[in-house]
Short mmCIF file of C-alpha atoms in Angstrom, two decimals:
data_model
loop_
_atom_site.label_atom_id
_atom_site.label_comp_id
_atom_site.label_asym_id
_atom_site.label_seq_id
_atom_site.Cartn_x
_atom_site.Cartn_y
_atom_site.Cartn_z
CA MET W 1 12.95 -1.61 21.51
CA ILE W 2 12.60 -4.32 18.98
CA GLN W 3 13.19 -7.91 20.12
CA PRO W 4 12.42 -11.19 18.04
CA GLU W 5 9.05 -11.71 20.03
CA ARG W 6 8.10 -8.36 21.39
CA ILE W 7 7.92 -4.66 20.49
CA HIS W 8 8.08 -1.82 22.92
CA GLY W 9 5.00 0.33 23.03
CA SER W 10 6.92 3.76 22.49
CA LEU W 11 7.54 2.76 18.77
CA TYR W 12 3.66 3.41 18.28
CA THR W 13 3.50 6.54 20.29
CA ASN W 14 6.83 8.43 20.23
CA GLU W 15 6.84 11.53 17.90
CA ASP W 16 10.85 11.44 17.60
CA VAL W 17 10.46 7.72 16.28
CA PHE W 18 7.90 8.93 13.96
CA ALA W 19 10.30 11.69 12.61
CA ASP W 20 13.06 9.08 12.15
CA GLU W 21 10.48 6.78 10.31
CA LEU W 22 9.83 9.66 7.96
CA GLU W 23 13.43 9.99 6.97
CA GLY W 24 14.32 6.35 7.14
CA ILE W 25 11.36 4.69 5.61
CA TRP W 26 8.81 7.16 3.88
CA TYR W 27 11.48 9.44 2.29
CA LYS W 28 14.09 6.64 1.51
CA THR W 29 12.47 3.45 0.37
CA TRP W 30 10.08 2.73 -2.32
CA VAL W 31 6.50 3.76 -1.25
CA PHE W 32 3.18 3.10 -3.19
CA VAL W 33 1.69 6.32 -4.51
CA GLY W 34 -0.95 5.39 -7.02
CA HIS W 35 -2.01 3.77 -10.22
CA THR W 36 -1.28 4.75 -13.86
CA SER W 37 -5.00 4.27 -14.48
CA GLU W 38 -5.72 7.30 -12.38
CA VAL W 39 -3.97 9.28 -15.13
CA PRO W 40 -5.01 7.30 -18.17
CA GLU W 41 -4.65 10.43 -20.78
CA PRO W 42 -1.79 12.60 -21.62
CA ASN W 43 -1.69 15.72 -19.30
CA ASP W 44 -3.84 14.12 -16.67
CA TYR W 45 -2.95 14.72 -13.12
CA VAL W 46 -3.98 13.55 -9.61
CA ARG W 47 -2.89 14.91 -6.19
CA LYS W 48 -1.38 12.15 -3.86
CA LYS W 49 0.49 11.82 -0.64
CA LEU W 50 3.87 10.26 -0.07
CA GLY W 51 4.49 10.38 3.70
CA LEU W 52 3.79 13.96 4.63
CA GLN W 53 4.51 15.29 1.13
CA ASP W 54 1.82 16.64 -1.12
CA VAL W 55 2.57 15.03 -4.55
CA ILE W 56 1.28 15.61 -7.97
CA MET W 57 1.17 12.45 -10.16
CA THR W 58 1.06 13.65 -13.87
CA ARG W 59 1.22 12.03 -17.14
CA ASP W 60 2.90 14.00 -19.62
CA LYS W 61 2.16 14.55 -23.41
CA SER W 62 4.54 11.49 -24.20
CA GLY W 63 2.93 9.28 -21.74
CA GLU W 64 5.47 9.29 -19.09
CA VAL W 65 4.54 9.36 -15.32
CA HIS W 66 6.01 11.90 -13.01
CA LEU W 67 5.72 12.69 -9.35
CA LEU W 68 5.96 16.28 -8.68
CA LEU W 69 6.28 18.09 -5.20
CA ASN W 70 3.33 20.61 -5.04
CA ARG W 71 5.46 23.47 -4.31
CA CYS W 72 6.46 26.59 -6.36
CA ALA W 73 10.18 26.99 -6.60
CA HIS W 74 9.92 30.82 -5.97
CA ARG W 75 8.35 31.10 -2.51
CA ALA W 76 6.86 27.65 -1.93
CA ASN W 77 3.14 28.34 -2.66
CA LEU W 78 1.12 25.37 -3.70
CA VAL W 79 0.65 25.22 -7.43
CA CYS W 80 -2.08 22.79 -7.65
CA ASP W 81 -5.43 22.96 -5.80
CA ASP W 82 -7.57 20.59 -7.52
CA ALA W 83 -7.68 16.98 -6.55
CA ALA W 84 -7.36 15.74 -10.15
CA GLY W 85 -7.66 17.23 -13.78
CA ASN W 86 -6.10 17.65 -17.04
CA SER W 87 -3.44 20.34 -17.77
CA SER W 88 -0.09 20.64 -19.50
CA SER W 89 1.09 23.12 -16.92
CA PHE W 90 0.61 24.43 -13.39
CA ARG W 91 0.49 28.23 -12.40
CA CYS W 92 1.37 29.45 -9.01
CA PRO W 93 -1.55 31.67 -7.81
CA TYR W 94 1.01 33.90 -5.68
CA HIS W 95 3.22 35.43 -8.46
CA GLY W 96 2.13 33.61 -11.54
CA TRP W 97 5.18 31.39 -12.04
CA THR W 98 4.28 28.56 -14.52
CA TYR W 99 5.48 25.12 -14.84
CA ARG W 100 5.02 22.27 -17.31
CA ASN W 101 3.66 19.09 -15.98
CA THR W 102 6.98 17.54 -16.02
CA GLY W 103 8.04 20.21 -13.49
CA GLU W 104 10.25 22.40 -15.87
CA LEU W 105 9.81 26.11 -15.36
CA LEU W 106 8.06 27.60 -18.22
CA GLY W 107 8.15 31.22 -17.21
CA TYR W 108 7.63 34.13 -14.71
CA PRO W 109 6.13 37.50 -14.94
CA TYR W 110 7.85 40.62 -14.93
CA ASN W 111 11.10 38.96 -15.99
CA LYS W 112 13.29 42.02 -16.01
CA GLY W 113 13.67 41.58 -12.12
CA TYR W 114 15.56 38.41 -13.00
CA GLY W 115 17.52 39.82 -15.90
CA GLY W 116 15.07 38.76 -18.68
CA LYS W 117 13.75 35.66 -19.96
CA ASN W 118 14.98 32.10 -19.30
CA LYS W 119 17.54 33.34 -16.71
CA LEU W 120 16.42 30.92 -13.91
CA GLU W 121 17.18 27.21 -13.66
CA LEU W 122 14.35 26.64 -11.21
CA GLY W 123 11.79 23.95 -11.45
CA MET W 124 9.40 22.18 -9.30
CA GLY W 125 10.78 19.53 -6.92
CA ARG W 126 10.32 16.02 -7.97
CA VAL W 127 10.53 12.65 -6.38
CA PRO W 128 13.77 11.49 -7.76
CA ARG W 129 13.04 7.91 -8.67
CA VAL W 130 9.57 6.67 -10.03
CA ALA W 131 8.99 3.08 -11.04
CA VAL W 132 5.89 1.05 -12.17
CA HIS W 133 4.95 -2.50 -11.89
CA GLN W 134 1.69 -3.77 -13.31
CA GLY W 135 0.33 -0.08 -13.16
CA PHE W 136 1.20 0.37 -9.46
CA VAL W 137 3.28 3.56 -9.33
CA PHE W 138 6.03 3.74 -6.57
CA GLY W 139 8.20 6.63 -5.54
CA SER W 140 11.59 6.89 -3.80
CA PHE W 141 13.23 10.12 -2.40
CA ALA W 142 16.65 8.26 -2.49
CA GLU W 143 18.59 9.19 -5.42
CA GLU W 144 20.15 5.61 -5.35
CA GLY W 145 19.25 2.24 -4.00
CA PRO W 146 17.62 -1.01 -4.78
CA THR W 147 15.37 -0.94 -7.91
CA LEU W 148 11.81 -1.35 -7.44
CA LEU W 149 11.89 -5.04 -8.51
CA GLU W 150 14.61 -5.70 -5.98
CA HIS W 151 12.37 -3.99 -3.41
CA LEU W 152 9.38 -6.08 -4.21
CA GLY W 153 11.09 -9.39 -4.62
CA ALA W 154 8.57 -12.07 -4.54
CA ALA W 155 5.66 -9.71 -3.85
CA ALA W 156 5.94 -8.54 -7.37
CA GLY W 157 4.46 -11.86 -8.35
CA GLU W 158 1.34 -11.18 -6.19
CA LEU W 159 0.78 -8.04 -8.26
CA ASP W 160 1.03 -10.19 -11.41
CA ARG W 161 -1.18 -12.71 -10.00
CA LEU W 162 -3.86 -9.92 -9.47
CA ALA W 163 -3.33 -8.79 -12.96
CA ARG W 164 -3.94 -12.23 -14.37
CA LEU W 165 -7.60 -12.07 -13.04
CA SER W 166 -8.21 -9.54 -15.90
CA PRO W 167 -9.24 -11.14 -19.13
CA GLU W 168 -6.99 -8.41 -20.60
CA GLY W 169 -4.26 -8.80 -18.12
CA GLU W 170 -4.56 -5.30 -16.48
CA VAL W 171 -5.68 -4.00 -13.10
CA GLU W 172 -7.52 -0.55 -13.07
CA LEU W 173 -8.08 1.61 -9.87
CA THR W 174 -10.79 3.78 -11.38
CA ALA W 175 -13.65 3.37 -8.81
CA GLY W 176 -12.54 6.19 -6.63
CA TRP W 177 -10.76 6.40 -3.32
CA LEU W 178 -12.31 6.52 -0.03
CA LYS W 179 -10.45 8.39 2.68
CA HIS W 180 -10.52 7.04 6.34
CA LYS W 181 -8.90 9.01 9.05
CA THR W 182 -7.77 6.68 12.02
CA ARG W 183 -6.45 7.83 15.40
CA ALA W 184 -3.88 5.16 15.29
CA ASN W 185 -0.11 4.72 14.36
CA TRP W 186 0.19 3.64 10.64
CA LYS W 187 2.18 0.42 11.83
CA LEU W 188 -0.76 -0.81 13.64
CA LEU W 189 -2.74 -0.82 10.42
CA ALA W 190 0.25 -2.60 8.52
CA GLU W 191 0.33 -5.25 11.15
CA ASN W 192 -3.47 -5.88 11.19
CA GLU W 193 -3.53 -6.48 7.35
CA THR W 194 -1.79 -9.86 7.42
CA ASP W 195 -2.88 -10.85 11.04
CA GLY W 196 -4.97 -13.86 10.57
CA TYR W 197 -5.65 -14.28 14.25
CA HIS W 198 -8.38 -11.63 14.74
CA PRO W 199 -10.92 -12.28 11.89
CA GLN W 200 -13.06 -14.80 13.86
CA PHE W 201 -13.29 -12.61 16.81
CA VAL W 202 -13.39 -9.03 15.29
CA HIS W 203 -15.41 -9.82 12.28
CA GLY W 204 -17.47 -12.83 14.02
CA SER W 205 -20.73 -10.82 13.92
CA ILE W 206 -20.74 -10.03 9.93
CA PHE W 207 -19.73 -13.63 9.17
CA SER W 208 -22.30 -14.96 10.99
CA VAL W 209 -25.03 -12.61 9.50
CA THR W 210 -23.87 -13.17 5.97
CA GLY W 211 -22.97 -16.74 6.32
CA SER W 212 -19.45 -15.92 4.91
CA PRO W 213 -17.00 -18.78 4.70
CA ILE W 214 -14.07 -16.62 4.92
CA GLY W 215 -13.88 -16.72 8.90
CA ALA W 216 -13.25 -20.56 8.74
CA LEU W 217 -10.25 -19.90 6.49
CA TYR W 218 -8.53 -18.06 9.52
CA SER W 219 -8.48 -20.97 12.25
CA ASP W 220 -6.04 -23.58 13.23
CA ASN W 221 -8.01 -26.11 10.97
CA SER W 222 -7.15 -24.14 8.07
CA THR W 223 -4.51 -25.30 5.45
CA ALA W 224 -3.95 -21.70 4.51
CA VAL W 225 -0.51 -20.03 5.61
CA THR W 226 0.99 -16.87 6.46
CA ARG W 227 4.14 -16.30 4.42
CA ALA W 228 7.02 -13.81 4.82
CA PHE W 229 8.44 -12.80 1.41
CA GLY W 230 11.43 -10.59 2.95
CA ASN W 231 11.81 -6.88 2.68
CA GLY W 232 8.83 -6.53 5.05
CA HIS W 233 6.21 -7.93 2.58
CA SER W 234 3.95 -10.79 3.38
CA GLU W 235 0.80 -12.54 2.59
CA ASN W 236 -2.04 -14.71 3.86
CA ASP W 237 -2.00 -17.31 1.16
CA LEU W 238 -5.65 -18.92 1.16
CA ARG W 239 -5.05 -20.83 -2.06
CA PRO W 240 -4.39 -24.20 -0.30
CA GLU W 241 -8.05 -24.01 0.93
CA PHE W 242 -9.42 -22.79 -2.68
CA ARG W 243 -7.52 -25.54 -4.36
CA SER W 244 -9.15 -28.14 -2.04
CA PHE W 245 -12.66 -27.09 -3.39
CA ALA W 246 -11.48 -26.84 -6.94
CA GLU W 247 -14.39 -24.53 -7.73
CA PRO W 248 -13.83 -21.39 -9.92
CA MET W 249 -14.82 -18.13 -8.27
CA ARG W 250 -15.20 -19.49 -4.71
CA TRP W 251 -12.53 -17.03 -3.67
CA PHE W 252 -14.95 -14.29 -4.50
CA GLY W 253 -17.76 -15.78 -2.57
CA THR W 254 -19.91 -16.85 -5.70
CA THR W 255 -20.10 -19.32 -8.34
CA GLU W 256 -19.18 -19.22 -12.13
CA ASP W 257 -22.87 -19.25 -13.26
CA ARG W 258 -23.33 -15.88 -11.44
CA VAL W 259 -20.57 -14.37 -13.59
CA PRO W 260 -20.84 -16.23 -16.90
CA ASP W 261 -19.52 -13.33 -19.26
CA TYR W 262 -16.34 -13.12 -17.05
CA VAL W 263 -15.77 -16.66 -16.93
CA ALA W 264 -16.24 -17.03 -20.76
CA ALA W 265 -13.77 -14.06 -21.19
CA MET W 266 -11.27 -15.69 -19.03
CA ARG W 267 -11.37 -18.98 -20.71
CA ALA W 268 -10.93 -17.47 -24.12
CA LYS W 269 -7.93 -15.57 -22.89
CA TYR W 270 -6.10 -18.11 -20.87
CA GLY W 271 -7.39 -21.47 -22.12
CA PRO W 272 -6.89 -24.41 -19.76
CA GLY W 273 -4.98 -22.13 -17.50
CA ALA W 274 -7.95 -20.17 -16.75
CA GLU W 275 -9.40 -22.79 -14.25
CA GLU W 276 -6.44 -22.47 -11.90
CA ILE W 277 -6.43 -18.77 -12.11
CA MET W 278 -10.12 -18.56 -11.17
CA ILE W 279 -9.73 -21.10 -8.19
CA GLU W 280 -6.82 -19.51 -6.59
CA GLY W 281 -8.26 -16.12 -7.01
CA ALA W 282 -6.62 -12.81 -5.83
CA PRO W 283 -3.87 -12.07 -3.46
CA HIS W 284 -3.98 -10.96 0.17
CA VAL W 285 -0.74 -9.39 0.44
CA MET W 286 0.96 -6.47 2.44
CA ILE W 287 3.78 -4.54 0.57
CA PHE W 288 5.89 -2.57 2.97
CA PRO W 289 5.41 -0.12 3.97
CA ASN W 290 1.98 1.15 2.83
CA LEU W 291 0.24 -1.04 0.07
CA PHE W 292 -2.19 -3.61 1.14
CA ILE W 293 -4.21 -5.68 -1.37
CA ALA W 294 -7.12 -7.60 0.26
CA GLU W 295 -8.48 -9.66 -2.73
CA ILE W 296 -10.95 -7.17 -3.94
CA GLN W 297 -9.81 -3.99 -2.42
CA VAL W 298 -6.62 -2.00 -2.55
CA PHE W 299 -5.63 0.20 0.53
CA ASN W 300 -2.93 2.99 0.67
CA ILE W 301 -1.72 3.88 4.21
CA GLN W 302 -0.17 7.32 4.81
CA PRO W 303 1.17 8.57 8.14
CA VAL W 304 -0.03 11.75 9.74
CA SER W 305 1.63 11.64 13.17
CA ALA W 306 2.73 9.02 15.68
CA THR W 307 -0.74 8.62 16.60
CA GLU W 308 -2.80 9.37 13.49
CA CYS W 309 -2.89 8.04 9.84
CA VAL W 310 -5.13 7.99 6.68
CA GLN W 311 -6.07 4.97 5.12
CA TYR W 312 -7.15 5.25 1.29
CA SER W 313 -9.24 2.44 0.06
CA THR W 314 -10.82 1.52 -3.54
CA ALA W 315 -12.26 -1.39 -5.23
CA VAL W 316 -10.13 -3.51 -7.50
CA GLN W 317 -11.30 -3.17 -11.05
CA LEU W 318 -10.16 -5.63 -13.82
CA LYS W 319 -9.93 -4.52 -17.31
CA GLY W 320 -12.26 -6.31 -19.64
CA ALA W 321 -14.36 -7.51 -16.74
CA PRO W 322 -17.30 -5.28 -16.11
CA GLU W 323 -19.64 -7.94 -14.81
CA LEU W 324 -17.25 -8.71 -12.08
CA ASN W 325 -16.27 -5.17 -11.42
CA SER W 326 -19.65 -3.99 -10.53
CA ARG W 327 -19.81 -6.88 -8.00
CA MET W 328 -16.44 -5.74 -6.64
CA VAL W 329 -17.68 -2.22 -6.08
CA SER W 330 -20.88 -3.34 -4.19
CA GLN W 331 -18.75 -5.74 -2.16
CA SER W 332 -16.12 -3.01 -1.33
CA ILE W 333 -18.76 -0.53 -0.31
CA GLY W 334 -20.33 -3.01 2.11
CA SER W 335 -17.07 -3.95 3.68
CA VAL W 336 -14.82 -0.73 3.66
CA GLY W 337 -17.19 1.99 2.55
CA PRO W 338 -18.44 4.82 4.87
CA ALA W 339 -20.87 2.33 6.58
CA GLY W 340 -18.78 -0.76 5.84
CA MET W 341 -18.62 -3.37 8.43
CA LEU W 342 -15.16 -4.90 8.22
CA LEU W 343 -13.34 -1.50 8.09
CA ALA W 344 -15.53 -0.10 11.09
CA ASP W 345 -14.54 -3.31 12.97
CA ASP W 346 -10.85 -2.97 12.25
CA THR W 347 -10.77 0.87 12.90
CA GLU W 348 -12.22 0.20 16.32
CA MET W 349 -9.33 -2.17 17.04
CA TYR W 350 -6.53 0.28 15.65
CA GLU W 351 -7.83 2.93 18.04
CA ARG W 352 -8.16 0.50 21.05
CA ASN W 353 -4.88 -0.52 20.47
CA GLN W 354 -3.25 2.93 20.19
CA VAL W 355 -4.71 3.83 23.62
CA GLY W 356 -3.46 0.54 24.82
CA VAL W 357 0.30 0.87 23.74
CA ALA W 358 0.43 4.27 25.55
CA ILE W 359 -0.39 2.48 28.92
CA ARG W 360 3.00 2.33 30.89
CA GLU W 361 2.86 -1.17 32.17
CA PRO W 362 3.53 -3.56 30.60
CA HIS W 363 5.73 -1.57 27.92
CA TRP W 364 5.98 -4.51 25.69
CA VAL W 365 3.67 -6.01 22.95
CA ASP W 366 3.86 -9.55 22.34
CA ILE W 367 4.24 -10.99 18.75
CA ARG W 368 5.40 -14.49 19.48
CA ARG W 369 2.26 -16.55 18.45
CA GLY W 370 3.35 -19.47 16.20
CA VAL W 371 7.05 -18.95 16.50
CA GLN W 372 7.65 -22.57 17.73
CA ARG W 373 5.96 -24.01 14.47
CA GLU W 374 7.41 -21.61 11.90
CA GLN W 375 8.84 -23.55 8.96
CA THR W 376 10.58 -22.83 5.50
CA ASP W 377 8.72 -23.49 2.44
CA GLU W 378 10.08 -25.05 -0.93
CA ARG W 379 11.13 -21.42 -2.13
CA GLY W 380 12.95 -20.62 1.02
CA TYR W 381 10.27 -18.16 2.85
CA GLN W 382 9.18 -18.33 6.22
CA ILE W 383 5.72 -19.63 6.74
CA GLY W 384 3.34 -20.23 9.83
CA THR W 385 -0.27 -21.15 9.98
CA ALA W 386 -3.21 -19.10 9.06
CA THR W 387 -3.38 -17.59 12.68
CA ASP W 388 0.40 -17.09 13.16
CA GLU W 389 2.23 -13.79 13.56
CA THR W 390 4.80 -14.70 11.13
CA ALA W 391 4.07 -11.63 8.93
CA ILE W 392 4.19 -9.23 11.92
CA ARG W 393 7.59 -10.52 12.95
CA ALA W 394 8.88 -10.36 9.37
CA PHE W 395 7.59 -6.68 9.11
CA TRP W 396 9.40 -5.67 12.29
CA ARG W 397 12.73 -7.30 11.30
CA HIS W 398 12.76 -5.36 8.15
CA TYR W 399 11.87 -2.19 10.07
CA LYS W 400 14.53 -2.71 12.51
CA GLN W 401 17.08 -3.30 9.68
CA ILE W 402 16.19 0.06 7.87
CA MET W 403 16.06 2.12 11.09
CA GLN W 404 19.41 0.79 12.13
CA ALA W 405 21.07 1.37 9.08
CA PRO W 406 22.05 4.87 9.57
CA ALA W 407 23.62 4.15 13.06
CA ASP W 408 25.42 1.21 11.69
CA ALA W 409 26.96 3.31 8.90
CA ALA W 410 28.05 5.95 11.37
CA ALA W 411 29.61 3.54 13.49
CA GLU W 412 31.49 1.78 10.65
CA GLU W 413 32.72 5.27 9.52
CA GLU W 414 34.12 5.81 12.99
CA THR W 415 36.25 2.74 12.82
CA LYS W 416 37.87 3.69 9.72
#
């Protein structure tokens, strides 16, 4: 089903495969859920999705972030209806059971039916492991396993790189999330996010109309590279191109005189090092399985079925950079907003792909582009050119390793 240079189409369409993915990936590995800036104050909360699970991300009075399952421990009714708010507790509307925003059971009406007060040790379910890096909140339903930093590996450095673009060293995701439902398998979106082969063709019209230089970065003449970090993570590293121009803010499609307050704040914060930061810009990184950062936007991919998913998107906001933040919001609306041109282009491709992979012949999807010219960089990571499918092959290698793990463990047990 998964070979080094091709993928069987059924992996995008089969509901049994999707069910296995939920258990093996979404409910076992580290999955991006949200950002701490979405619950900035004590008792703030926001509803999220982790796979198919309805999750409440809360910040308790001491400042700790929790991921609670939106389910009463009594008869499984939803305890939270609002998308976001501020409350130290949640009350189930069915029978009035009440819980702290840490998930602890506070009380239940007519307690004599249970032998009195404090007789039950029931609480809301919770995601067992929660970890944060640069404000990005990840959850794992696995009680044990690799730490978040072990899972992220070199991709953690890309989140650090994004934070360094802030004069205060912090990312904020406070512009609000747009919700895009797509009739396509979630893996088609994950593949596309670091596919440097398509921009010149899929987005050619918008590049020509706007005069954007981005298209030229994704060509065989580009010095940019596609890099596989391991664990399914990868990036389109455009820094070689930006370094050749040595112009601060070119990565953002502007010049430093257009954002003077931001540039001054960065130089005050980082001194001589600010020039390199502003030249290299933000990362273009896909973090397995569902977090994608496209320079000025953050995407959260959540599955619905084998043939449908939801992609949430928001503009990056950098603490202490109001001048740049307003521009980021404007650009994000133009590219991935309700009438955004880039996301409309990509969504059309996702859905056309979904129809195509269901066609019986040929059954296989080819991912061999650039395999003959793949190299290893100075840090030991596989790299290809800007248009090679190095990242897609790396995604599927990690996917195969995860999905085969239960079968391998069972086989090992049988031999004992």
